[in-house]
PDB file of C-alpha atoms in Angstrom:
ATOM      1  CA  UNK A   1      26.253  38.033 -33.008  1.00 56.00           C
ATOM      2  CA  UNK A   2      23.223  39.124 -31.235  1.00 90.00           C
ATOM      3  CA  UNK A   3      20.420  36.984 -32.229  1.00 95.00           C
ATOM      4  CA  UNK A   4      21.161  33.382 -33.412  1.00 97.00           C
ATOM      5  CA  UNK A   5      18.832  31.094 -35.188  1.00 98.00           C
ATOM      6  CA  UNK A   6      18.803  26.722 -34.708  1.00 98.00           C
ATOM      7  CA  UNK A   7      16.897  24.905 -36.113  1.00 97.00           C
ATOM      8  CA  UNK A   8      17.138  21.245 -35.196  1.00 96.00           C
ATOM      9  CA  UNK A   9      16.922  18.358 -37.189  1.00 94.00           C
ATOM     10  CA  UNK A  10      17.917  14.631 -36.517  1.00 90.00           C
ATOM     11  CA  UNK A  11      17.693  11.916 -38.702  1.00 85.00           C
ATOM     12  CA  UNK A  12      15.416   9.307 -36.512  1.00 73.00           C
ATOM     13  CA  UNK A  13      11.714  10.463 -37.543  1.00 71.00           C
ATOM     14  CA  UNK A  14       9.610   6.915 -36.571  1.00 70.00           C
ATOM     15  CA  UNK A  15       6.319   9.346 -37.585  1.00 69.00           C
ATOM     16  CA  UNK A  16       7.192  10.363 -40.960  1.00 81.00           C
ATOM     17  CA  UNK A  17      10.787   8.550 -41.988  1.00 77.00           C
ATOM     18  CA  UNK A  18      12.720  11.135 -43.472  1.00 86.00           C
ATOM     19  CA  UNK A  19      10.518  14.005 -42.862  1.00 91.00           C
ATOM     20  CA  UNK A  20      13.150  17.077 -42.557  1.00 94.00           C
ATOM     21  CA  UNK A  21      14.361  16.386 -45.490  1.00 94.00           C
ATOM     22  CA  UNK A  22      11.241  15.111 -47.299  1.00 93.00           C
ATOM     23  CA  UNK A  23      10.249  17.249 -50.252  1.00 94.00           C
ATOM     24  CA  UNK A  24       7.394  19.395 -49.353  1.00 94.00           C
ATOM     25  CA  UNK A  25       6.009  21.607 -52.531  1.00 91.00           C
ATOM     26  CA  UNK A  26       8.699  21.045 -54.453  1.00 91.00           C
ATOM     27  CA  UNK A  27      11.733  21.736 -51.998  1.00 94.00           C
ATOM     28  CA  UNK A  28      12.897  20.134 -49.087  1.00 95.00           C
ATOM     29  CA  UNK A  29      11.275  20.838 -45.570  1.00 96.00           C
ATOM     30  CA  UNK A  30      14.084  21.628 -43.566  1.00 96.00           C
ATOM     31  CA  UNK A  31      14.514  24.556 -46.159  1.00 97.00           C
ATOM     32  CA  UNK A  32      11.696  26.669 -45.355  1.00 97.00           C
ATOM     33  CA  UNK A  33      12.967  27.167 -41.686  1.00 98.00           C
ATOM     34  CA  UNK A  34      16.487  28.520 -43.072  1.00 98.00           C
ATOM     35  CA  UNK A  35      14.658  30.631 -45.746  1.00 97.00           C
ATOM     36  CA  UNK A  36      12.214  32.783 -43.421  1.00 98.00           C
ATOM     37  CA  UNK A  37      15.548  32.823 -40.613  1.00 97.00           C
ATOM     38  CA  UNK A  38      17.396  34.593 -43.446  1.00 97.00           C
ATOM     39  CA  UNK A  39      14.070  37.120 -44.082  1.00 97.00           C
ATOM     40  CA  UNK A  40      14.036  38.262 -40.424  1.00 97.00           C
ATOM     41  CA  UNK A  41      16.378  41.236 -40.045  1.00 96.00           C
ATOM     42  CA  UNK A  42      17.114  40.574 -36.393  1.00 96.00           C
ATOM     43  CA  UNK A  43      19.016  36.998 -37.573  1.00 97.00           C
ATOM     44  CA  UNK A  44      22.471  37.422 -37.891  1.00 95.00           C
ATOM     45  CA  UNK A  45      23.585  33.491 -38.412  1.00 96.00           C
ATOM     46  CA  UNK A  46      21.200  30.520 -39.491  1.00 97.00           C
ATOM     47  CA  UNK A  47      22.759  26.906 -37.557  1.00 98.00           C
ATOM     48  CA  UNK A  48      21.090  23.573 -38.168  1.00 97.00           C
ATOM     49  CA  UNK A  49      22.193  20.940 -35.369  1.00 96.00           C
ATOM     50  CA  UNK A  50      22.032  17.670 -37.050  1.00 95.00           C
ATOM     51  CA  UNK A  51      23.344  14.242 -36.499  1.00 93.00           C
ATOM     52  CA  UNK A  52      22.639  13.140 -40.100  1.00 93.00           C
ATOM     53  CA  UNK A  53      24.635  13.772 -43.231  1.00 93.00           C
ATOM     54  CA  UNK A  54      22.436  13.970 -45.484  1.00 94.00           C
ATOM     55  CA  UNK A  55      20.345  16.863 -43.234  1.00 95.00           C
ATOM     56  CA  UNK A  56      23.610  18.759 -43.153  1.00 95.00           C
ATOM     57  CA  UNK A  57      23.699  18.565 -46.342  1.00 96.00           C
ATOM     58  CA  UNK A  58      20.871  19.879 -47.294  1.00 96.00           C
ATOM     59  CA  UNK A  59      21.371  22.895 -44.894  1.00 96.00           C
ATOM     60  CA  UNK A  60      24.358  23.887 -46.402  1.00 96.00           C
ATOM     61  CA  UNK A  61      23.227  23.752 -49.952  1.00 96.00           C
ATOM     62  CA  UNK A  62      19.835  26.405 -48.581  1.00 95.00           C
ATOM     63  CA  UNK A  63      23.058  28.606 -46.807  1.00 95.00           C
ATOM     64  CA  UNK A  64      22.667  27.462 -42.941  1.00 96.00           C
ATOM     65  CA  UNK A  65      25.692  26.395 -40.879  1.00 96.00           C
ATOM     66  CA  UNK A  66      25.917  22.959 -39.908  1.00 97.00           C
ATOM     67  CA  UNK A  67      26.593  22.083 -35.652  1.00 96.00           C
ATOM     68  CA  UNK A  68      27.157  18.417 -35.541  1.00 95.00           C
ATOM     69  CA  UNK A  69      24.699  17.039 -33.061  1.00 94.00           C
ATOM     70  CA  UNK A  70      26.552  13.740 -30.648  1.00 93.00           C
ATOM     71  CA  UNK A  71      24.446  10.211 -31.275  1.00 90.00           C
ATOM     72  CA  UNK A  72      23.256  10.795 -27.405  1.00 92.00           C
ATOM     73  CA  UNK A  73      21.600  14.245 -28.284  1.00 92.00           C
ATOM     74  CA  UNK A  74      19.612  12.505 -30.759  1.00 89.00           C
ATOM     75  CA  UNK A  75      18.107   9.450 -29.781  1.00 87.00           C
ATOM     76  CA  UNK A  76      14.100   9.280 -29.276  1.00 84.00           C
ATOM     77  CA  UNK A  77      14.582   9.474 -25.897  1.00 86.00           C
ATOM     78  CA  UNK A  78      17.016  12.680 -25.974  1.00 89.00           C
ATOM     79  CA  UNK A  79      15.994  15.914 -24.321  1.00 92.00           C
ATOM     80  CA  UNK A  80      15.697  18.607 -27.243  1.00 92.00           C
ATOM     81  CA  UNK A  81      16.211  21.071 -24.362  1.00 95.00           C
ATOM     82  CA  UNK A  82      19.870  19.343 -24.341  1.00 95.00           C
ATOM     83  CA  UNK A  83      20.349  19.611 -28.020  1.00 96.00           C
ATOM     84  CA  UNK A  84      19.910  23.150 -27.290  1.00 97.00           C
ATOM     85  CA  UNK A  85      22.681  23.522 -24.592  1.00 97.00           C
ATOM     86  CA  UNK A  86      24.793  21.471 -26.656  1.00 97.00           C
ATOM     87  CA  UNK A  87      23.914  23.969 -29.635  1.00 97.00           C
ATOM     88  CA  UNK A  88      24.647  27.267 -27.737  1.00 97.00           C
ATOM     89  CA  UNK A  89      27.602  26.338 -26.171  1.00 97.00           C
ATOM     90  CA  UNK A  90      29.242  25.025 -29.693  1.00 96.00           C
ATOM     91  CA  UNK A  91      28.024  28.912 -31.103  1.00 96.00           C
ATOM     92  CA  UNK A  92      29.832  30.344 -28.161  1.00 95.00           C
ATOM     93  CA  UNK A  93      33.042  28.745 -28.176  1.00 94.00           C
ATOM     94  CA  UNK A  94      33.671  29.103 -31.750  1.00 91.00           C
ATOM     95  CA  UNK A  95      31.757  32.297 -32.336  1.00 89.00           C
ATOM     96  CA  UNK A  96      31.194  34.061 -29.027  1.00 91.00           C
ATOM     97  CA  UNK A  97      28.504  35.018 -27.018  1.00 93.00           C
ATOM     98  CA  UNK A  98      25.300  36.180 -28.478  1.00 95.00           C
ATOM     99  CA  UNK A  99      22.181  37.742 -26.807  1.00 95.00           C
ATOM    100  CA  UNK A 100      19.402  35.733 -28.255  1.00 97.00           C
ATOM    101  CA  UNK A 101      18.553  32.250 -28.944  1.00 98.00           C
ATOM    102  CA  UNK A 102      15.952  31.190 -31.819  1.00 98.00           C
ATOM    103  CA  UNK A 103      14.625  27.746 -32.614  1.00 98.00           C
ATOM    104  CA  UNK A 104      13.048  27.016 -35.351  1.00 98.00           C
ATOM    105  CA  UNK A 105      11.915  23.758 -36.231  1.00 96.00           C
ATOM    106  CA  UNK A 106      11.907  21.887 -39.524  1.00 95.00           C
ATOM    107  CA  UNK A 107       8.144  20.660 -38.618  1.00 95.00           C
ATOM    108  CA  UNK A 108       6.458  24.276 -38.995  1.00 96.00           C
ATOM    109  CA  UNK A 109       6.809  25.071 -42.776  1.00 96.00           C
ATOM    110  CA  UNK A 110       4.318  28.224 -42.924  1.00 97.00           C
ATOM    111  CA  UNK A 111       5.348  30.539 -40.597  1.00 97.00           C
ATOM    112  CA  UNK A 112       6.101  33.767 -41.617  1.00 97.00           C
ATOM    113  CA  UNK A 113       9.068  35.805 -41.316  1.00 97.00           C
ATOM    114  CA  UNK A 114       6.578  38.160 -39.158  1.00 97.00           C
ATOM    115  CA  UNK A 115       5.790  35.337 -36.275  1.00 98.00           C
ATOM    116  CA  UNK A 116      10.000  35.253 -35.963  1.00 98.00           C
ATOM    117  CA  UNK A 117      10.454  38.816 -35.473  1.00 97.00           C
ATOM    118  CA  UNK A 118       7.348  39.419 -32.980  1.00 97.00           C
ATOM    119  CA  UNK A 119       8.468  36.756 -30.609  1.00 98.00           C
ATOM    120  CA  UNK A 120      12.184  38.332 -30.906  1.00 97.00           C
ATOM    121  CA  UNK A 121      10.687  41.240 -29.947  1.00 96.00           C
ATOM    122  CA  UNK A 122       7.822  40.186 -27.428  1.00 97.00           C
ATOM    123  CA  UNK A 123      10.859  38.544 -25.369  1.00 96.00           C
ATOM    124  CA  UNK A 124      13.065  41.673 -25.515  1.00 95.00           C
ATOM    125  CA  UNK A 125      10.151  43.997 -24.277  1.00 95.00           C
ATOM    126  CA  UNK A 126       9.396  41.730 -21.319  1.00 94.00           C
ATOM    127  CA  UNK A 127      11.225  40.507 -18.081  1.00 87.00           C
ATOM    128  CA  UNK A 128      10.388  36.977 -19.783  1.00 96.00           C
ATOM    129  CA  UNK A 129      13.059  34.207 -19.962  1.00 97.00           C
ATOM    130  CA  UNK A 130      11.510  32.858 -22.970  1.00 98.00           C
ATOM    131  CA  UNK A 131       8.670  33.551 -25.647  1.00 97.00           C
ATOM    132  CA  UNK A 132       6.770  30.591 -27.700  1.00 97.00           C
ATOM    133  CA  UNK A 133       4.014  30.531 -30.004  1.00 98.00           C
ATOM    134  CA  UNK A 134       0.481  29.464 -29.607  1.00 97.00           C
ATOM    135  CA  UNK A 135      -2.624  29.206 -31.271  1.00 97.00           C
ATOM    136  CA  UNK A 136      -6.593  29.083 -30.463  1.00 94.00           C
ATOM    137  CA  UNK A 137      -7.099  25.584 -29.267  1.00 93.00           C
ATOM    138  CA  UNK A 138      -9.606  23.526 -30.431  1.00 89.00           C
ATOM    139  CA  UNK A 139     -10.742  22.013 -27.150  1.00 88.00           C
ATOM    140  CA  UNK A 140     -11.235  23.118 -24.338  1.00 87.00           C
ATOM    141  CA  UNK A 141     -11.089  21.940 -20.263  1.00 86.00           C
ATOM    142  CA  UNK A 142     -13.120  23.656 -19.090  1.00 86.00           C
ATOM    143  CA  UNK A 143     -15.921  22.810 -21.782  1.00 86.00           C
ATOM    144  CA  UNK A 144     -15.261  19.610 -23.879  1.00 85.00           C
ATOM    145  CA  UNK A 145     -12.642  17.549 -22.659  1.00 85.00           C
ATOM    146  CA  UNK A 146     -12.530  15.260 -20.093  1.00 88.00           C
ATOM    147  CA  UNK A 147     -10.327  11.964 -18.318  1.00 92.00           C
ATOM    148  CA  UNK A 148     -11.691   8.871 -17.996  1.00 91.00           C
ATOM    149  CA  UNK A 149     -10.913   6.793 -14.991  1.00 89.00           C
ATOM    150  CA  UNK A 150     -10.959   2.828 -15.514  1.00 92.00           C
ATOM    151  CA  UNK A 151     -14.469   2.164 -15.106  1.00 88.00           C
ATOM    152  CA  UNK A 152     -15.041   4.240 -17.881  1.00 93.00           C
ATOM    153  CA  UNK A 153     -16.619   7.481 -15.983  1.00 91.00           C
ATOM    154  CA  UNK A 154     -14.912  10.957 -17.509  1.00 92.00           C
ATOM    155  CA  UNK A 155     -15.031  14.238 -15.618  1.00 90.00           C
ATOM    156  CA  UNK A 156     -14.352  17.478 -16.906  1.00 88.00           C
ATOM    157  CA  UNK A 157     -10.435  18.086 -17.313  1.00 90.00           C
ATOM    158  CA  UNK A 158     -10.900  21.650 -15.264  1.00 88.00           C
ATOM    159  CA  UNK A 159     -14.200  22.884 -13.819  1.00 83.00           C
ATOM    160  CA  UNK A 160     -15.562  26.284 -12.846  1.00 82.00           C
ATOM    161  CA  UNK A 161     -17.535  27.249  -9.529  1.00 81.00           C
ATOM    162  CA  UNK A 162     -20.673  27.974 -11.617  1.00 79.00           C
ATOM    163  CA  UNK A 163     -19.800  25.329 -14.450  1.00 80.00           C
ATOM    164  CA  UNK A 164     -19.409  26.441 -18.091  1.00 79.00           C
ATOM    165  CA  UNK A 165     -22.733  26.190 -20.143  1.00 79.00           C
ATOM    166  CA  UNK A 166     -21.452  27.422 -23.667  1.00 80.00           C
ATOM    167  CA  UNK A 167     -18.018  26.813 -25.118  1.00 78.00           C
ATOM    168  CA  UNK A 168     -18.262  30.768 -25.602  1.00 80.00           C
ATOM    169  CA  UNK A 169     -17.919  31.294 -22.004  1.00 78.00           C
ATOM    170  CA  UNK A 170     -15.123  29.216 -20.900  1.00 84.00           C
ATOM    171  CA  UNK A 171     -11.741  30.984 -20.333  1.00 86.00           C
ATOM    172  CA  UNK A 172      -9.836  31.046 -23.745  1.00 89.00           C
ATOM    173  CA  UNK A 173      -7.508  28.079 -23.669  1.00 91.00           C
ATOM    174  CA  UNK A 174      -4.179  27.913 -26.198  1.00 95.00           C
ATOM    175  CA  UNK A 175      -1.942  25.404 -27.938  1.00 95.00           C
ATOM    176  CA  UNK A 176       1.633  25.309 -27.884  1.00 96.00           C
ATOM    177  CA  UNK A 177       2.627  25.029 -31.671  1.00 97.00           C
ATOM    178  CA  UNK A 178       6.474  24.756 -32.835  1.00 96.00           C
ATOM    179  CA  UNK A 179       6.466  27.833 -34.655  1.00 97.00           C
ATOM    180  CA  UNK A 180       8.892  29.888 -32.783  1.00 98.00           C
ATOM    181  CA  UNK A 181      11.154  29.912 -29.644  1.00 98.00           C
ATOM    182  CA  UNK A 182      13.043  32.841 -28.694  1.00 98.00           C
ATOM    183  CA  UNK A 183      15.040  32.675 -25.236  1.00 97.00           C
ATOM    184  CA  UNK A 184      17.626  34.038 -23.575  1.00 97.00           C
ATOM    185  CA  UNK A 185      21.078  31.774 -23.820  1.00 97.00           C
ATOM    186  CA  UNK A 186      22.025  31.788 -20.018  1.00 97.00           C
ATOM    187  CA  UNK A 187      17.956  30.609 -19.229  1.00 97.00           C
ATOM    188  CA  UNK A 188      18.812  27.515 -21.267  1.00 97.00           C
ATOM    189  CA  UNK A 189      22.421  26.872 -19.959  1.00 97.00           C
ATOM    190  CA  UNK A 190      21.005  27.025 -16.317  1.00 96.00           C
ATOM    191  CA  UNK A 191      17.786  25.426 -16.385  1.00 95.00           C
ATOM    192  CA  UNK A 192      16.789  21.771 -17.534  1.00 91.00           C
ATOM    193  CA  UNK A 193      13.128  22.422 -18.939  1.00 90.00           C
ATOM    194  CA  UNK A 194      11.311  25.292 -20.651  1.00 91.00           C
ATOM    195  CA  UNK A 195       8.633  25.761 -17.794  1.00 93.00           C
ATOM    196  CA  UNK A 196      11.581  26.662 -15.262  1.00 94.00           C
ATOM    197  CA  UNK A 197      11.548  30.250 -15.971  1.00 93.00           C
ATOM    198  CA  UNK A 198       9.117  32.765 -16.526  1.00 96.00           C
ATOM    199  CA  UNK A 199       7.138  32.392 -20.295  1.00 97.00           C
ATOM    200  CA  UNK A 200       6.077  34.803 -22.294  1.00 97.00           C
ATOM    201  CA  UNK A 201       3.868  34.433 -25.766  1.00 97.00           C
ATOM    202  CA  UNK A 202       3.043  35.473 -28.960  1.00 98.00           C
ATOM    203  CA  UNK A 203      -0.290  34.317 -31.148  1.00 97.00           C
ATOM    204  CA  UNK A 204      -0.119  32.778 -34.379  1.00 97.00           C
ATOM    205  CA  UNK A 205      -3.330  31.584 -36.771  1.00 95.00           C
ATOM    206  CA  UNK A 206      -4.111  27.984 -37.225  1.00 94.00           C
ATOM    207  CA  UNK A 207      -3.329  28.136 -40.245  1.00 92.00           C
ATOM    208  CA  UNK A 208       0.822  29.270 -40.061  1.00 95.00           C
ATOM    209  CA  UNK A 209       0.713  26.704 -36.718  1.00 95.00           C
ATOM    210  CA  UNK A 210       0.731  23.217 -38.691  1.00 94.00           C
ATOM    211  CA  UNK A 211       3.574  20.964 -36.979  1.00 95.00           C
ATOM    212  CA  UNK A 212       4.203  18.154 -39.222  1.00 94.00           C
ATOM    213  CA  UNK A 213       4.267  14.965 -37.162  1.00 90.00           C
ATOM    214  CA  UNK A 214       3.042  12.529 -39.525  1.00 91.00           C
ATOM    215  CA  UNK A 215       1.811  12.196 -43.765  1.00 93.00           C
ATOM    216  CA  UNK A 216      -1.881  13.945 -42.664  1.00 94.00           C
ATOM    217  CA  UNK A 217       0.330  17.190 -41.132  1.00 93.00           C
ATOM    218  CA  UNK A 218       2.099  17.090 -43.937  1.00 93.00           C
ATOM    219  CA  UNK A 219      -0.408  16.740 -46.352  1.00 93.00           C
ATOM    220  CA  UNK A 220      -2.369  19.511 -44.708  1.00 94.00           C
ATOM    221  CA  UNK A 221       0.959  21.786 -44.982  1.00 94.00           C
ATOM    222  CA  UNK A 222       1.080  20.737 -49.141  1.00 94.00           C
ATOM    223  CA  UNK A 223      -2.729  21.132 -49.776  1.00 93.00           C
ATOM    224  CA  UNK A 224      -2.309  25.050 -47.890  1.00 93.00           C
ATOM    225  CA  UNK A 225       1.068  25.942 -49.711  1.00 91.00           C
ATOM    226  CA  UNK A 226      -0.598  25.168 -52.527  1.00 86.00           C
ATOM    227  CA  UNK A 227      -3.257  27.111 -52.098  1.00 81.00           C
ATOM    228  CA  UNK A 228      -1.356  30.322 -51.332  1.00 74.00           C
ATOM    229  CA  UNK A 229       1.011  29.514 -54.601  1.00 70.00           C
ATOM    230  CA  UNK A 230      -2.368  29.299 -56.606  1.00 55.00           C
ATOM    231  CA  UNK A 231      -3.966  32.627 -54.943  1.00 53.00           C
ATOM    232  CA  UNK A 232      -0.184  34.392 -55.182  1.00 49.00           C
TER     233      UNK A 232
END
């Protein structure tokens, strides 16, 4: 068991009620994680770490295993990084150790089986501890955003020496998106957050980096499935 896939999916959803299971374009959201884990070659076991019947339900009926996630590992307030100690240690004890460790959550219906195998593959050709996603952000510190103190006066979030002029000259700046983590076990085990270690990355298009938070993210995710369906 070299390279494991989790995908993690509690019940409590305050944004969208419901959402991993919610039915996105005609099949449940939760299953389009297990589906492209059992595309990518490099996947030899698909878990879903749940505290929620009817989620581990559902990812037994698309073919994932179920790990049955404590109450404390899946309050609001949890840790995901925990979840994912608690998950790895549950795949080693009854399973045995395993050499990589992919997450893949429920809120990131259009990646591709692709994204999955190039950060597999970025992390194993690097020193890295760990490889995420990102995409092209929209904004930018050095260029359009800014804090605001309380009187009301904003400064630049991150400023050049010379100042930035065009949004074409700042340095490109990236968003994190949920669309894949790949790590190595032992990282997780030994640190407490994903910044501890050294990070690698791979870079996805806006349009396979939708995280579904609430209805507009998820409506976004129908109107592009959709779309692809129609133009398939």
């Amino acid at each position: 068991m070299s390279c494991i896939a989790f995908i993690f999916a509690r019940g409590g959803s305050k944004g969208l009620p419901g959402k991993n299971i919610k039915p996105l374009a005609g099949k449940p959201l939760l299953q389009y994680s297990i589906e492209v884990a059992k595309q990518v070659k490099e996947i030899s076991h698909v878990f879903v770490s749940t505290d929620c019947d009817n989620i581990g339900r559902c990812a037994s009926e698309a073919g994932a295993e179920v790990i049955v996630r404590p109450p404390e590992l899946a309050t609001d307030t949890a840790p995901e990084w925990a979840a994912w100690q608690h998950a790895i240690r549950q795949v080693q004890q009854q399973f045995g150790g395993f050499n990589t460790f992919v997450s893949l959550p429920a809120t990131s219906p259009l990646r591709s089986a692709a994204d999955v195998s190039s950060a597999i593959r970025q992390l194993k050709q690097t020193e890295a501890d760990l490889c995420l996603a990102v995409t092209p952000a929209n904004r930018n510190p050095f260029f359009n955003m800014v804090v605001r103190d309380a009187m009301g006066k904003v400064q630049l979030v991150s400023s050049l020496p010379n100042g930035v002029h065009r949004r074409q000259d700042a340095p490109a700046v990236f968003d994190i998106t949920t669309v894949v983590y790949a790590a190595r076990p032992d990282f997780i085990l030994q640190q407490e957050k994903l910044f501890d270690g050294v990070i690698t990355s791979i870079v996805v298009p806006k349009e396979r980096a939708v995280d579904i938070d609430d209805i507009y993210d998820f409506m976004l995710a129908e109107a592009i499935l959709k779309r692809d369906n129609y133009a398939g």
